[in-house]
PDB file of C-alpha atoms in Angstrom:
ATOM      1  CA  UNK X   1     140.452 -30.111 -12.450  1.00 60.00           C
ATOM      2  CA  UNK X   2     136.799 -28.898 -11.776  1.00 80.00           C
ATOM      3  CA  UNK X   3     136.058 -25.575 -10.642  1.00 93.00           C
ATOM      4  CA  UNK X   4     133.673 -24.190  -8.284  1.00 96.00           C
ATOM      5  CA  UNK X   5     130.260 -25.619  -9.272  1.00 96.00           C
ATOM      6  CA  UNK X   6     126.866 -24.232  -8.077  1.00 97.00           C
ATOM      7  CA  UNK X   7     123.504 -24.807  -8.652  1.00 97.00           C
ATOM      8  CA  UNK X   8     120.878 -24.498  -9.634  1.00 97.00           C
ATOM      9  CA  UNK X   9     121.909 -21.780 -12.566  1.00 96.00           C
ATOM     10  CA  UNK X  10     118.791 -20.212 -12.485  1.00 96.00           C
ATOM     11  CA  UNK X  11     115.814 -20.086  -9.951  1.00 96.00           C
ATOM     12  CA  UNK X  12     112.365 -18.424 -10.163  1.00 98.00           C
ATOM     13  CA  UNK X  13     110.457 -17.815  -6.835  1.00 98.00           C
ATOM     14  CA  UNK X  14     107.436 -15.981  -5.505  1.00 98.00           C
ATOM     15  CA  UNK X  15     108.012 -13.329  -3.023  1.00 98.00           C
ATOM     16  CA  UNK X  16     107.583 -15.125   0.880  1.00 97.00           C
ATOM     17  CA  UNK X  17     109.057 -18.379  -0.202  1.00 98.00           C
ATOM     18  CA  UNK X  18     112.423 -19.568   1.188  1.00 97.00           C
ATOM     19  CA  UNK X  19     115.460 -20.704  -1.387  1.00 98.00           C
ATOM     20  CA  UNK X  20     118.550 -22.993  -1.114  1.00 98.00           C
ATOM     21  CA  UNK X  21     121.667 -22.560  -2.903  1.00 98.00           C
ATOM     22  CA  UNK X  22     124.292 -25.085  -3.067  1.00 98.00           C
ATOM     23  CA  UNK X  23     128.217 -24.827  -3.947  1.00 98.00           C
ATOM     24  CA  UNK X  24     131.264 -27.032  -4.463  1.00 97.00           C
ATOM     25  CA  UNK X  25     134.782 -25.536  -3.764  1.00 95.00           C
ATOM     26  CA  UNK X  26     137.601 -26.462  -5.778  1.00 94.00           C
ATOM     27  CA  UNK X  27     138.877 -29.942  -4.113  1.00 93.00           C
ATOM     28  CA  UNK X  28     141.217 -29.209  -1.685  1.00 89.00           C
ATOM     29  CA  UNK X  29     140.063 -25.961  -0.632  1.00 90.00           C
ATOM     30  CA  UNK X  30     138.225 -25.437   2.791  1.00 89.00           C
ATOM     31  CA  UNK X  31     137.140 -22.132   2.683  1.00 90.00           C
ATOM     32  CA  UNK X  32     133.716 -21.587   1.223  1.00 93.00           C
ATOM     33  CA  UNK X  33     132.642 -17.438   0.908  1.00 93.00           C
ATOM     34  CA  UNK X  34     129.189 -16.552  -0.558  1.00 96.00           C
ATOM     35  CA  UNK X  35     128.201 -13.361  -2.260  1.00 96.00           C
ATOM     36  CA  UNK X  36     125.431 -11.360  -3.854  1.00 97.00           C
ATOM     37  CA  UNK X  37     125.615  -9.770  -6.919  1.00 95.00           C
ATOM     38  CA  UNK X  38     122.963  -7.002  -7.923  1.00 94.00           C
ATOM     39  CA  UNK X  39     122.791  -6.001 -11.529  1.00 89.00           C
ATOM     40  CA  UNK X  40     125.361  -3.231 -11.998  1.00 87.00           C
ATOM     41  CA  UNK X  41     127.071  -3.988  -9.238  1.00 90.00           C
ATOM     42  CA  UNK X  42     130.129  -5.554  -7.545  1.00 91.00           C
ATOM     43  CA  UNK X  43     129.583  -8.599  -5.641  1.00 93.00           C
ATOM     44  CA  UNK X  44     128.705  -8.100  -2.167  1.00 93.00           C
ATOM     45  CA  UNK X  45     130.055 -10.325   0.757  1.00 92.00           C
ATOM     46  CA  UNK X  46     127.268 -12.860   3.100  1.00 94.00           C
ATOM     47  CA  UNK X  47     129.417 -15.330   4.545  1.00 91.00           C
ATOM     48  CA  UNK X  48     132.135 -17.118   4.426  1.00 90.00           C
ATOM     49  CA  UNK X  49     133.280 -20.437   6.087  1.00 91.00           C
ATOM     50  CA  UNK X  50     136.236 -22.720   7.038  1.00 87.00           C
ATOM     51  CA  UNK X  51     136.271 -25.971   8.235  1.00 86.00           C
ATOM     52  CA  UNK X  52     132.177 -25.700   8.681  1.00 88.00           C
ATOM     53  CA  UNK X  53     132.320 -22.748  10.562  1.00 90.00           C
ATOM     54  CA  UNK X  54     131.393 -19.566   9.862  1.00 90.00           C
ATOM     55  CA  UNK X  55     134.202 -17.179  10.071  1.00 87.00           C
ATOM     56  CA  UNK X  56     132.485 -14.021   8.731  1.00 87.00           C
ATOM     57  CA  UNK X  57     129.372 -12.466   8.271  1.00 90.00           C
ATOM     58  CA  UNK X  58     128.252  -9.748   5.980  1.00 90.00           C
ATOM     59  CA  UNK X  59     125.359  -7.034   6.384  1.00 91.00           C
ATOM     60  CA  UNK X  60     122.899  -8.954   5.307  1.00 95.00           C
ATOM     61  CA  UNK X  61     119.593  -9.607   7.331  1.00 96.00           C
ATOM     62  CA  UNK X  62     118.808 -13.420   9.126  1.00 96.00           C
ATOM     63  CA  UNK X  63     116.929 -14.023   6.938  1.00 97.00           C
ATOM     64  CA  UNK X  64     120.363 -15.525   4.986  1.00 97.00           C
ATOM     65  CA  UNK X  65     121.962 -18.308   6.518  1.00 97.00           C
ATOM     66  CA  UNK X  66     124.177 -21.209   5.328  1.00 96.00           C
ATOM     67  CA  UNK X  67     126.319 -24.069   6.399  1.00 95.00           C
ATOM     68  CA  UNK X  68     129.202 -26.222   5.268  1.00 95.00           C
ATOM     69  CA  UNK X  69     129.385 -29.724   5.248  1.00 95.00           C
ATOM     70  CA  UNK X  70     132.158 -32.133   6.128  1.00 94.00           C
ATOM     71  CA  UNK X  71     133.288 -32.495   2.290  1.00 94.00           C
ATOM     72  CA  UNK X  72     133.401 -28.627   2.471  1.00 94.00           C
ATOM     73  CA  UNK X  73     130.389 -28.087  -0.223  1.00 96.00           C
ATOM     74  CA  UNK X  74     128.281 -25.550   1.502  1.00 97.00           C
ATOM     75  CA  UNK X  75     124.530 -24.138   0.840  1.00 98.00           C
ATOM     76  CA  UNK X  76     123.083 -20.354   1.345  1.00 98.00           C
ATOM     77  CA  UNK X  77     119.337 -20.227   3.034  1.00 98.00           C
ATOM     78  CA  UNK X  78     117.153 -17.331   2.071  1.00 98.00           C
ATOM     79  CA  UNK X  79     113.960 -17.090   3.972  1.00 97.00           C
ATOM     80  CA  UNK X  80     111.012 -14.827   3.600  1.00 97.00           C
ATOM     81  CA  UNK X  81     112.270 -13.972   0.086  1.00 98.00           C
ATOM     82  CA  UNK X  82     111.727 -10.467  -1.185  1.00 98.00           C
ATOM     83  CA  UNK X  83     111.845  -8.743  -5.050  1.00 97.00           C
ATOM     84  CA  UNK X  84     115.232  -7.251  -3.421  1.00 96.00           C
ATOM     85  CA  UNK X  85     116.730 -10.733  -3.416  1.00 97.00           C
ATOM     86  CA  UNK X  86     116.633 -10.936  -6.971  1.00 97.00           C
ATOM     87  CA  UNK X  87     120.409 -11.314  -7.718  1.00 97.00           C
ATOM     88  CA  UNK X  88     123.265 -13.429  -8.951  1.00 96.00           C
ATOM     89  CA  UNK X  89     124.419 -15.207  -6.024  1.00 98.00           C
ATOM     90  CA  UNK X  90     128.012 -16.453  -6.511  1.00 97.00           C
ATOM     91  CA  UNK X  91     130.225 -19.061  -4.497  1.00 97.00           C
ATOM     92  CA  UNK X  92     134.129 -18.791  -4.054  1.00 94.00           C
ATOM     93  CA  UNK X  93     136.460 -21.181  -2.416  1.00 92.00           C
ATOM     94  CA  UNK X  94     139.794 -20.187  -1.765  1.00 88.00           C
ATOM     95  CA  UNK X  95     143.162 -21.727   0.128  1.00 80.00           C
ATOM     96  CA  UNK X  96     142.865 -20.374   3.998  1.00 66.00           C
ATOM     97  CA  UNK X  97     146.381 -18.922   3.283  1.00 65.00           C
ATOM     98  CA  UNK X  98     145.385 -16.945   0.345  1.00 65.00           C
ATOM     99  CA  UNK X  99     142.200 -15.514   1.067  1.00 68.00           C
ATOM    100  CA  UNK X 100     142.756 -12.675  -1.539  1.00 72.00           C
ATOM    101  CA  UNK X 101     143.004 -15.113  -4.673  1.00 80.00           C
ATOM    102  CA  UNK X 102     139.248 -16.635  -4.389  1.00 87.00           C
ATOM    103  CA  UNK X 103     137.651 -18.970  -7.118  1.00 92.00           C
ATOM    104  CA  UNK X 104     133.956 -18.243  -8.116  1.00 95.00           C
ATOM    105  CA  UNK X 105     131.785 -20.389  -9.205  1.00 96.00           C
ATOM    106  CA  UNK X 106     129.605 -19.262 -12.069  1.00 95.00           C
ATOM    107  CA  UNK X 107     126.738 -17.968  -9.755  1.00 96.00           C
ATOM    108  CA  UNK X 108     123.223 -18.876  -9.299  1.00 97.00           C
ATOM    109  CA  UNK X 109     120.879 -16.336 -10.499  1.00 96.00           C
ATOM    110  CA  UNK X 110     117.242 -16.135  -8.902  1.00 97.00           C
ATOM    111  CA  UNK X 111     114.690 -14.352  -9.976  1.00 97.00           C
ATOM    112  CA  UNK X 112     112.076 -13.189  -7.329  1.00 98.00           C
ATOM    113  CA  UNK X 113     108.400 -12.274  -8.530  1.00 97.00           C
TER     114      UNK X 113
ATOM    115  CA  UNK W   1     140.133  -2.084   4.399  1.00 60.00           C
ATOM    116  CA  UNK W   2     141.409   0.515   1.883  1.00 66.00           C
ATOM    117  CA  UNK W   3     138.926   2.046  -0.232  1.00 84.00           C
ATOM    118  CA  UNK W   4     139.112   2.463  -3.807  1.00 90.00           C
ATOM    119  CA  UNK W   5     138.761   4.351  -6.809  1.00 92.00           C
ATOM    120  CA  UNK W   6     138.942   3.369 -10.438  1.00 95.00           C
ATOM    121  CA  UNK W   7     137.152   4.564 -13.917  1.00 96.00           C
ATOM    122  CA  UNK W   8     133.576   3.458 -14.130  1.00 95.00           C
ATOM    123  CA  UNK W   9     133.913   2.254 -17.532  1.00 96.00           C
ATOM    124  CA  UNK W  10     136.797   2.568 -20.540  1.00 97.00           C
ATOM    125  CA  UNK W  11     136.667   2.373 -24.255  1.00 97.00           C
ATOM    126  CA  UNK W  12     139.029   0.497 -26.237  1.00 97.00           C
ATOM    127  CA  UNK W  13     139.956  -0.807 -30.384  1.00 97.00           C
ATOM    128  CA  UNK W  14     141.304  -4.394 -30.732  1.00 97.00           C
ATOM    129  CA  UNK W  15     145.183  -4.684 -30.755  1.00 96.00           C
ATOM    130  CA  UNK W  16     145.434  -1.914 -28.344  1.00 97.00           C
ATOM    131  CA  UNK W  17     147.138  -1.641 -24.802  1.00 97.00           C
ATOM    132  CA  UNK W  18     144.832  -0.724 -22.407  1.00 97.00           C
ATOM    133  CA  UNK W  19     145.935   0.578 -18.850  1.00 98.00           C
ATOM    134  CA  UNK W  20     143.155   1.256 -15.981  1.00 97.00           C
ATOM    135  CA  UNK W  21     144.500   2.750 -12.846  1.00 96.00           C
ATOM    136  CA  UNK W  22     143.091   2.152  -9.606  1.00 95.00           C
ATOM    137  CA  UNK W  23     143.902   5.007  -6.306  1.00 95.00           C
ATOM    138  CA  UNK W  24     144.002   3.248  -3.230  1.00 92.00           C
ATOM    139  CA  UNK W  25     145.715   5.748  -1.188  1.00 90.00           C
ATOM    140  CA  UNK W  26     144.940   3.876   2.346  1.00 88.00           C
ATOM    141  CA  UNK W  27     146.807   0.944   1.342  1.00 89.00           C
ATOM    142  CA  UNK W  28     147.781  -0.837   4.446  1.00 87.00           C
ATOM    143  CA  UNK W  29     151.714  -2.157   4.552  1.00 88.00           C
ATOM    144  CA  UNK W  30     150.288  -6.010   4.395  1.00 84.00           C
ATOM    145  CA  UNK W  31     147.873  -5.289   1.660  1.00 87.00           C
ATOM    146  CA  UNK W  32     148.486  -6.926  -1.676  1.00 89.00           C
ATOM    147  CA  UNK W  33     146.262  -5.477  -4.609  1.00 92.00           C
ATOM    148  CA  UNK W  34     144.185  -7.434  -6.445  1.00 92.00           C
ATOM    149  CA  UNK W  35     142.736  -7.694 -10.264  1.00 95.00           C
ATOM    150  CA  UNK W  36     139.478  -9.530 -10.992  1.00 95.00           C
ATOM    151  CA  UNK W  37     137.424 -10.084 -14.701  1.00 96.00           C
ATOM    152  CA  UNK W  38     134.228 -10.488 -14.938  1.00 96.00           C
ATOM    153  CA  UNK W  39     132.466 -11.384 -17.935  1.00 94.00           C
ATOM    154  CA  UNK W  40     128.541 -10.546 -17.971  1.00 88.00           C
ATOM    155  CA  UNK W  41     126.474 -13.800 -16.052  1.00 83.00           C
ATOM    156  CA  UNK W  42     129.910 -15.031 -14.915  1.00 90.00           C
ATOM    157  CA  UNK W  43     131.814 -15.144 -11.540  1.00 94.00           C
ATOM    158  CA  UNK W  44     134.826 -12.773 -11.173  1.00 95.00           C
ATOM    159  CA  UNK W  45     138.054 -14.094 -12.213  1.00 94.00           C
ATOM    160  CA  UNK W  46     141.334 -13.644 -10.239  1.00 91.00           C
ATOM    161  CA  UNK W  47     143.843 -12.145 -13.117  1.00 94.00           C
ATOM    162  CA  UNK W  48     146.991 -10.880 -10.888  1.00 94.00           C
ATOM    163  CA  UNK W  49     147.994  -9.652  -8.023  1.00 92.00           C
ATOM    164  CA  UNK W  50     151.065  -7.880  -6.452  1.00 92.00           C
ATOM    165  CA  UNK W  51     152.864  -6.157  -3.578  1.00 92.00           C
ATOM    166  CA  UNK W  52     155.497  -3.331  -5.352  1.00 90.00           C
ATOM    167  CA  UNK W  53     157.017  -2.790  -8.701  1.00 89.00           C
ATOM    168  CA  UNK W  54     156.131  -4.847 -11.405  1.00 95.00           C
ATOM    169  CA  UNK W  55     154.048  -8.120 -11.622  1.00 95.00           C
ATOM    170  CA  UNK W  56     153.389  -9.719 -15.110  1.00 95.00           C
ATOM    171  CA  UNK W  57     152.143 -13.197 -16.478  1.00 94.00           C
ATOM    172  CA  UNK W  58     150.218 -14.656 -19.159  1.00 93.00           C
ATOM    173  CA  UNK W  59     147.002 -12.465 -18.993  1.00 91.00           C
ATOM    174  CA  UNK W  60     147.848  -9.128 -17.859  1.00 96.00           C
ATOM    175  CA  UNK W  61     151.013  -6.387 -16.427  1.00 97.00           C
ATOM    176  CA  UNK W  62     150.562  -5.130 -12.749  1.00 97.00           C
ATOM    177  CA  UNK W  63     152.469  -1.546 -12.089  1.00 97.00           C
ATOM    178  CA  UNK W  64     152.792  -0.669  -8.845  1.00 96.00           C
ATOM    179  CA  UNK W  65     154.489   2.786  -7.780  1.00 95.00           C
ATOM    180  CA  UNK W  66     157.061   3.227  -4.488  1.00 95.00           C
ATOM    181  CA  UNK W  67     154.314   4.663  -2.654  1.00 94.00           C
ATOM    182  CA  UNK W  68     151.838   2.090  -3.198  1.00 94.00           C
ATOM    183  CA  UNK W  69     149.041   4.572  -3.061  1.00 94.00           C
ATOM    184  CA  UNK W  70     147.305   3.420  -7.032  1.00 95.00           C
ATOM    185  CA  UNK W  71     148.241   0.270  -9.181  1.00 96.00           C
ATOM    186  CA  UNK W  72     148.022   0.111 -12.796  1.00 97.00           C
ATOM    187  CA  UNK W  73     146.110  -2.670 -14.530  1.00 97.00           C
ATOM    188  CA  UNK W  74     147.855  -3.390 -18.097  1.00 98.00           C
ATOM    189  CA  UNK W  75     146.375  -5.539 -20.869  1.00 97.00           C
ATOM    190  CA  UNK W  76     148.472  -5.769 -23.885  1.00 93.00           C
ATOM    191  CA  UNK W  77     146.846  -5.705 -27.267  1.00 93.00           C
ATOM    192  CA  UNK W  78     143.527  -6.597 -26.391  1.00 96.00           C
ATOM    193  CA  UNK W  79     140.684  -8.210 -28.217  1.00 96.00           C
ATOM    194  CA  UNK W  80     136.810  -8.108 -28.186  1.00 96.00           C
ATOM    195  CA  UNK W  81     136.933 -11.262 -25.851  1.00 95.00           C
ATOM    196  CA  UNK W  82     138.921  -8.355 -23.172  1.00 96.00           C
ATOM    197  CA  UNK W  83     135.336  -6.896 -22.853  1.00 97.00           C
ATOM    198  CA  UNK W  84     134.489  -7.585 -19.034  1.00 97.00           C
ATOM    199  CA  UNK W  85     134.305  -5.806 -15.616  1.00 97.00           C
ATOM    200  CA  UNK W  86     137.888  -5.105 -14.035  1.00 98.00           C
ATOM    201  CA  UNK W  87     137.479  -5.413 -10.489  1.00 96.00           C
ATOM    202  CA  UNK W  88     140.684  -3.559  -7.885  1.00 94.00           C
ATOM    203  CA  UNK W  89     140.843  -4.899  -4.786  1.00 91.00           C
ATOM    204  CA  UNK W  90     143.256  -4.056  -2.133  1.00 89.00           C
ATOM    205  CA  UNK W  91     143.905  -6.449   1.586  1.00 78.00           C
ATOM    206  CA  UNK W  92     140.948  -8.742   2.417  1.00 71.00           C
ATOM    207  CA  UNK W  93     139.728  -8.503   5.741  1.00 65.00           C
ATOM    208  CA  UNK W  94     140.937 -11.765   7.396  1.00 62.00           C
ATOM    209  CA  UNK W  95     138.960 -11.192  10.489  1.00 59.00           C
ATOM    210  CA  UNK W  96     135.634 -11.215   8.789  1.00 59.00           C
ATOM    211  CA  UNK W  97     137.254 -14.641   7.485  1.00 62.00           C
ATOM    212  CA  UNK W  98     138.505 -13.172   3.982  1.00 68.00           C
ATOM    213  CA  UNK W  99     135.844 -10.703   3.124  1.00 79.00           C
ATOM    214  CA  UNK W 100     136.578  -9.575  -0.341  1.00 84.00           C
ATOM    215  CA  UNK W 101     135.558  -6.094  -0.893  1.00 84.00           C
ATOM    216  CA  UNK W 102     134.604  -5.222  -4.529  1.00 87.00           C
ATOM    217  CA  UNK W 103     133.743  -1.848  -5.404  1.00 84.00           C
ATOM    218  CA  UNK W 104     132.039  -1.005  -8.846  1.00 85.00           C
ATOM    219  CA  UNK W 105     134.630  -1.932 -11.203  1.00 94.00           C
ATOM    220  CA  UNK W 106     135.448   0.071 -14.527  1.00 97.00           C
ATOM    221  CA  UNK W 107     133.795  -1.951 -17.632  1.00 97.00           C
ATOM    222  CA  UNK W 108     136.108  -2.112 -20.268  1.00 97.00           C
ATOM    223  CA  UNK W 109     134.479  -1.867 -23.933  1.00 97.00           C
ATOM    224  CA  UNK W 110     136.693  -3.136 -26.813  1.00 97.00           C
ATOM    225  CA  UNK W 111     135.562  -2.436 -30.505  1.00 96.00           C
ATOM    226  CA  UNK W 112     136.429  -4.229 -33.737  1.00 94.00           C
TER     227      UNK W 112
END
């Protein structure tokens, strides 16, 4: 069975410019959770969602947004992008029961210059 | 949420048993405590979980204490390929729709 895929792997951007991330859960799963990973780190919660609607929200600024689509594969917006973005940004689906047993995807990493 | 508190980092020789210990000594009576890996430029892995006593499967042993207040994190004989992040997480927050909170993990270092 596949895992969680994301892409791209890797992104460069300037600072200003906006970014889109995109994620496929595990099939069957519904729940889609984003996260940010600085270098040194543990990952840090953005959203997550269920059944295309977003069920929690991290402290992140609005500049972040994201959505999930019907088939459940979901994409994280970053506007306005600053050298702070710079991260590995990492998708998990899980089963809505077990929320505490997540699957991550192997991250997208963007670079901001 | 409970908060919690592990080694930053741990040093280790191939073949031996290596045991992190995590204090988590708000542990909520519906939390269940939770193990990640994480290899460098990879996403965290879910390796085991459990509620009380003793958990163990293929990867790793999960000791848990009567009071619930720390978990220990077991990985028999371990090899260079052990060398990751450990990650000890405890509930999720189910009204911020499964929030996962990670803290900074203890990096385990095994040498040949």
């Amino acid at each position: 069975d596949a895992g969680v895929t994301q892409s791209p792997t890797h992104l460069i951007k300037t600072r200003g410019q906006h970014v889109t991330l995109r994620c496929s859960p595990i099939s069957g799963h519904k729940s889609v959770s984003w996260y940010q990973q600085v270098l040194g780190q543990g990952p840090q919660f953005i959203f997550q969602y269920y059944e295309k609607e977003e069920r929690g929200r991290g402290n992140f600024p609005d500049r972040f947004s994201a959505r999930q689509f019907p088939n459940y594969s979901s994409e994280l917006n970053v506007n306005a992008l600053l050298l702070g973005d710079s991260a590995l940004y990492l998708c998990a689906s899980g089963d809505s029961g077990r929320l505490d047993e997540q699957y991550f995807g192997p991250g997208t990493r963007l670079t901001v210059t | 949420l409970a908060k919690t508190t592990q080694p930053i980092s741990m040093d280790s020789y191939e073949g031996q048993e290596v045991n992190i210990t995590c204090s988590h000594n708000n542990i909520a009576t519906n939390d269940y405590i939770t193990w990640y890996q994480q290899f460098p430029s990879q996403g965290p892995r879910f390796i085991i979980q459990g509620y009380k006593t003793k958990v163990t499967n293929e990867v790793a042993s999960l000791f848990i204490p009567a009071d619930r207040k720390s978990s220990t994190l077991s990985l028999p004989r371990v090899s260079l390929s052990d060398t990751a992040v450990y990650y000890c997480l405890v509930g999720v927050s189910y009204n911020q729709g499964g929030k996962l909170i990670f803290g900074q993990g203890t990096e385990l270092s095994v040498k040949p």
